[in-house]
GROMACS .gro file of N, CA and C in nm:
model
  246
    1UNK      N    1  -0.302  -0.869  -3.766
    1UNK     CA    2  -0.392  -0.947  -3.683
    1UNK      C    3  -0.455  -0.855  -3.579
    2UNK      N    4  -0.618  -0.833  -3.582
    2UNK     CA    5  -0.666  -0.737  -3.461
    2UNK      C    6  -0.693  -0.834  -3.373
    3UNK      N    7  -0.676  -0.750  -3.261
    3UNK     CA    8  -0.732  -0.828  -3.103
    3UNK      C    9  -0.883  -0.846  -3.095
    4UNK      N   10  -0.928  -0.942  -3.075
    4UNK     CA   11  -1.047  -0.989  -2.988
    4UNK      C   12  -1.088  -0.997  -2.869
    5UNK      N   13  -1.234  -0.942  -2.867
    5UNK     CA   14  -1.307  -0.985  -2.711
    5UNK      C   15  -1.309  -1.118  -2.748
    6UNK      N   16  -1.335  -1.190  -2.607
    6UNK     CA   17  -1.415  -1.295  -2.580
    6UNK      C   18  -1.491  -1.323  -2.679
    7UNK      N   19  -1.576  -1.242  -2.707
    7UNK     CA   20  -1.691  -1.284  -2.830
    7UNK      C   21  -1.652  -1.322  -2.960
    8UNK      N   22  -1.550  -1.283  -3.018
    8UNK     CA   23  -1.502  -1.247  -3.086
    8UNK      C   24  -1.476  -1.134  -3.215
    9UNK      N   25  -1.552  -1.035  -3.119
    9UNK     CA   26  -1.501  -0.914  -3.184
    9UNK      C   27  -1.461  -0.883  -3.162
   10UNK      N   28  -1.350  -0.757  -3.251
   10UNK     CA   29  -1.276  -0.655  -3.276
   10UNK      C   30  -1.242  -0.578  -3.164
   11UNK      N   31  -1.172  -0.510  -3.043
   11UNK     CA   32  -1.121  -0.467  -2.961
   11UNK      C   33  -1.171  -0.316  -3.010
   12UNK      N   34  -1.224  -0.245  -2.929
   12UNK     CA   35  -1.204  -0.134  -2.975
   12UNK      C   36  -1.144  -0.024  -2.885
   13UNK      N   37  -1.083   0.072  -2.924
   13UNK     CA   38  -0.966   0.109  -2.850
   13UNK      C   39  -1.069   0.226  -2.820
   14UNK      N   40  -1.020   0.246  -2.627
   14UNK     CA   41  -1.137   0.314  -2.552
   14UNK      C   42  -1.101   0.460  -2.589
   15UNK      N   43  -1.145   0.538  -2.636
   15UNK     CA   44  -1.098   0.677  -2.623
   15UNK      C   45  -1.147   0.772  -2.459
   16UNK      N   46  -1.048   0.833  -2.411
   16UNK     CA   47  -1.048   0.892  -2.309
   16UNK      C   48  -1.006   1.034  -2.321
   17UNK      N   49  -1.132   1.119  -2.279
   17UNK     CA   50  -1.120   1.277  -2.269
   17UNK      C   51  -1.059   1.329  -2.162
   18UNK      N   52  -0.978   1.434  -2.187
   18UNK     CA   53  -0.890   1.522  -2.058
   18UNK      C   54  -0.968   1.533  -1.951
   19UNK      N   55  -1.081   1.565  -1.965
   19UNK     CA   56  -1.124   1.554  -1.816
   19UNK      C   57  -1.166   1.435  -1.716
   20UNK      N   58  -1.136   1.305  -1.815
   20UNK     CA   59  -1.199   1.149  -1.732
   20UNK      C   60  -1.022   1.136  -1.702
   21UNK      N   61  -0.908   1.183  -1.772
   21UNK     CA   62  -0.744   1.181  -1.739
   21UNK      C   63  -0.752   1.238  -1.604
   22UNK      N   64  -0.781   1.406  -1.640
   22UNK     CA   65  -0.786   1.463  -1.531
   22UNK      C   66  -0.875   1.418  -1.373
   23UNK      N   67  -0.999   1.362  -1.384
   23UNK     CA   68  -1.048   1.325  -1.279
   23UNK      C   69  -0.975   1.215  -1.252
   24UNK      N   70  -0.949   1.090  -1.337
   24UNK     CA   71  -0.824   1.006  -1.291
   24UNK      C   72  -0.732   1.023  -1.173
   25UNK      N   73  -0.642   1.119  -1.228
   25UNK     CA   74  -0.481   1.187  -1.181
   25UNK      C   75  -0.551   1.205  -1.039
   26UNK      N   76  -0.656   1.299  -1.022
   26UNK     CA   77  -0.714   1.332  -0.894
   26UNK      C   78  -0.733   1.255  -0.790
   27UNK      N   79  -0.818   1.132  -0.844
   27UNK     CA   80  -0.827   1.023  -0.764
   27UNK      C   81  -0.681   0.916  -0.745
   28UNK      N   82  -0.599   0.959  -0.825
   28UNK     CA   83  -0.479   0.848  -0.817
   28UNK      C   84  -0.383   0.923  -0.685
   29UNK      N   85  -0.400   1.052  -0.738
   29UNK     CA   86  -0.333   1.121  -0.622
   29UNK      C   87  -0.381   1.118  -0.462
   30UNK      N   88  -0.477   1.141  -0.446
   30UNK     CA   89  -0.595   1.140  -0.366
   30UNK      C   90  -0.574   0.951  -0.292
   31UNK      N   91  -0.531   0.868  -0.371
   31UNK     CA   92  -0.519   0.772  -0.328
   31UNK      C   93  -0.379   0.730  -0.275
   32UNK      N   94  -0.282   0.826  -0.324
   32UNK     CA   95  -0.154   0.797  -0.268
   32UNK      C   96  -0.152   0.848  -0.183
   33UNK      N   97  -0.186   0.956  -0.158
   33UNK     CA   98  -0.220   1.027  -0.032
   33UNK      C   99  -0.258   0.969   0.110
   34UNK      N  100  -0.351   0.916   0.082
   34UNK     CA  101  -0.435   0.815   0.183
   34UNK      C  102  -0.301   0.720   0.232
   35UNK      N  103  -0.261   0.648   0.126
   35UNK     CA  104  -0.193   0.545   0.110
   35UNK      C  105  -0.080   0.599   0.237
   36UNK      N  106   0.001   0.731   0.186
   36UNK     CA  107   0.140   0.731   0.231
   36UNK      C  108   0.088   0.811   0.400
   37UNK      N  109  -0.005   0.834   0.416
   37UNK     CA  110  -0.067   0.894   0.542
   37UNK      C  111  -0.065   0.783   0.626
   38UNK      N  112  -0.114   0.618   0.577
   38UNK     CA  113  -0.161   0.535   0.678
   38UNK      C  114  -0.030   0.480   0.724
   39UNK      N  115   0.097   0.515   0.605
   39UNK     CA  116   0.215   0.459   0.629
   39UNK      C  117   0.292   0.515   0.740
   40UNK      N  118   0.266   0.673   0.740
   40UNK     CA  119   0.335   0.726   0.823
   40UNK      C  120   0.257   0.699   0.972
   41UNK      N  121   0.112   0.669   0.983
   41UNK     CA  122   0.059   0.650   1.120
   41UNK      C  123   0.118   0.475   1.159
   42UNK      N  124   0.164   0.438   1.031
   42UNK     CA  125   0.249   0.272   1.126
   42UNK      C  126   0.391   0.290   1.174
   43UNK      N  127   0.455   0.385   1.042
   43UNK     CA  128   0.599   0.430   1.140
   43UNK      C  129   0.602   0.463   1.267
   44UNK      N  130   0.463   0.533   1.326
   44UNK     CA  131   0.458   0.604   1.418
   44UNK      C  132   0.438   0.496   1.543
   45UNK      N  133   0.365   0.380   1.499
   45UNK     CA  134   0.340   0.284   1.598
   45UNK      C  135   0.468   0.121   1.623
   46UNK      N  136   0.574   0.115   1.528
   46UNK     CA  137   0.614   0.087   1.520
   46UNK      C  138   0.777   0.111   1.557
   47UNK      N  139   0.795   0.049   1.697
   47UNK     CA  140   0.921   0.109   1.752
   47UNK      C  141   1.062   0.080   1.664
   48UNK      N  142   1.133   0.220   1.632
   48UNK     CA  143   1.224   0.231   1.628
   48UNK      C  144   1.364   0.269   1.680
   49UNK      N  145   1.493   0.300   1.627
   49UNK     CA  146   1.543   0.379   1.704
   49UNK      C  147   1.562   0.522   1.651
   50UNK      N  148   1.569   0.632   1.700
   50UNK     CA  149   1.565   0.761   1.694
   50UNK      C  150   1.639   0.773   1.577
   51UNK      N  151   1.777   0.723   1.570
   51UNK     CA  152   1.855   0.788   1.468
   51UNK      C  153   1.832   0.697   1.366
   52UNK      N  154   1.755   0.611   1.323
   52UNK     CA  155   1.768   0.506   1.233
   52UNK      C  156   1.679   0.651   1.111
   53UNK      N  157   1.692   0.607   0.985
   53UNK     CA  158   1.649   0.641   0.853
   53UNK      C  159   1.490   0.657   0.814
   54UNK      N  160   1.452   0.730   0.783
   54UNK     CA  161   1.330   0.681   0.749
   54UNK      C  162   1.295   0.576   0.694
   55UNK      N  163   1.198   0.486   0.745
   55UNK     CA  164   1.144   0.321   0.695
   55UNK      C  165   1.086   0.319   0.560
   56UNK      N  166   1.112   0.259   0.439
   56UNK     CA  167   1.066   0.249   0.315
   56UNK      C  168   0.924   0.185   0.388
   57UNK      N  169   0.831   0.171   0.229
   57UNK     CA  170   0.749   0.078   0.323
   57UNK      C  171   0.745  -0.087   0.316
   58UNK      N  172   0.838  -0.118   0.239
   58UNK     CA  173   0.872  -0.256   0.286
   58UNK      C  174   0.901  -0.312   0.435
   59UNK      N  175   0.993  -0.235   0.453
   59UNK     CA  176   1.037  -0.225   0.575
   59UNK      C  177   1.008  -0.209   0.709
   60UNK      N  178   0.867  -0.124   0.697
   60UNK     CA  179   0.800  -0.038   0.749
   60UNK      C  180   0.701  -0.200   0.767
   61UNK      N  181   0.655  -0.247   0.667
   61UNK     CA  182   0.538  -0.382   0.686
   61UNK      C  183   0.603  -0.479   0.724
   62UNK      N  184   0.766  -0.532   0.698
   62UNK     CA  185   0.816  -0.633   0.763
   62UNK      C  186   0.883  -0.626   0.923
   63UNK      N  187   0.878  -0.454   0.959
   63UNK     CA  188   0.911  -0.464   1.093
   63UNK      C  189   0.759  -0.438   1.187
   64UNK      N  190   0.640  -0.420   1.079
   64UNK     CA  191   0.550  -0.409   1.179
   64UNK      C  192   0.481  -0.573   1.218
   65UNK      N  193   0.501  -0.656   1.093
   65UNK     CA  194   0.528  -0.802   1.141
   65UNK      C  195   0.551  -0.862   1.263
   66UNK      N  196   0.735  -0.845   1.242
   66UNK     CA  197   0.835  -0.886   1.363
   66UNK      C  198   0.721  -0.876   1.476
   67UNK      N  199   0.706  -0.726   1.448
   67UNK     CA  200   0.649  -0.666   1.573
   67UNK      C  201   0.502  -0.687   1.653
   68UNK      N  202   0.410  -0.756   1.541
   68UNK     CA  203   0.299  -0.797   1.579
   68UNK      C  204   0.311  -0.959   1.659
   69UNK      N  205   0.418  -1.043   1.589
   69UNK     CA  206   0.432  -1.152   1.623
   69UNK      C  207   0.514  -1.159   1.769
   70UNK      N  208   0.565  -1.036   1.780
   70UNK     CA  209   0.638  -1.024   1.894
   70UNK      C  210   0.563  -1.008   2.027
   71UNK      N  211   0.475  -0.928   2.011
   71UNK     CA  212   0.381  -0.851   2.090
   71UNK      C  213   0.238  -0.992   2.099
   72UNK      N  214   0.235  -1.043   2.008
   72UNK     CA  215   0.148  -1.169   2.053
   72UNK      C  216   0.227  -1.296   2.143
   73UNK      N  217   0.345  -1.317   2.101
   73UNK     CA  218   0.412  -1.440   2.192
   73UNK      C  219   0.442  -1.377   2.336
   74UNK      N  220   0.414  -1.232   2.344
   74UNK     CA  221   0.468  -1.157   2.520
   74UNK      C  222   0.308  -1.169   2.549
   75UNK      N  223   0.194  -1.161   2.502
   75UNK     CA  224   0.065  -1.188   2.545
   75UNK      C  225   0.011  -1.310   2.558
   76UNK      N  226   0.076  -1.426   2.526
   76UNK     CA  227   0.045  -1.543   2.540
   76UNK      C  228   0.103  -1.653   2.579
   77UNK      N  229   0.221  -1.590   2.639
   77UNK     CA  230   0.380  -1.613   2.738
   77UNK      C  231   0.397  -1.681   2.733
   78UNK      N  232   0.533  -1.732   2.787
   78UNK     CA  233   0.627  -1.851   2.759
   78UNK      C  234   0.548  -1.930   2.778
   79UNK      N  235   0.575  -2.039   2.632
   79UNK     CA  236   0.501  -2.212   2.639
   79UNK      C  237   0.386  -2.198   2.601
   80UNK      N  238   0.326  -2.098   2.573
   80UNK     CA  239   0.195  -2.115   2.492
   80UNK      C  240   0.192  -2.116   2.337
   81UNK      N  241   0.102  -2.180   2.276
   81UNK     CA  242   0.079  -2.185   2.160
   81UNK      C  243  -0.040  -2.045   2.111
   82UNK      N  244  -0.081  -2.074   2.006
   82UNK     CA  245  -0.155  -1.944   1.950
   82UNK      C  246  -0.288  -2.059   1.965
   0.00000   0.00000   0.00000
């Protein structure tokens, strides 16, 4: 049984040359990069304690949470709503 488009034709299987791989890899890298850079500028804004572990980035987005929600209820002080 072959796969179908929508239309109902035949799927055709994309062929990809080493250098559309290679420009790929570049940009994938290039994007983790970015990625693990913006992570480390939230560790950086995000108080910890000194000896604690480096923050995965789960961890890293659920304590910058805490921390946003924290930092909004001290700006909008006791008994206020949002």
């Amino acid at each position: 049984m072959k796969m179908c488009s929508p239309l109902g034709r035949p799927k055709r299987k994309r062929v990809i040359t080493s250098a559309q791989r290679q420009a790929a890899n570049i940009r994938e890298r290039k994007r983790m990069f970015n990625l693990n850079e913006a992570f480390d500028l939230l560790r950086k804004k995000v108080p910890t304690f000194a000896y604690e572990k480096r923050l995965s980035r789960i961890e890293t987005l659920r304590l910058a949470i805490v921390y946003i929600s924290f930092m909004t209820e001290l700006l909008n002080g006791p008994g206020k709503e949002n």
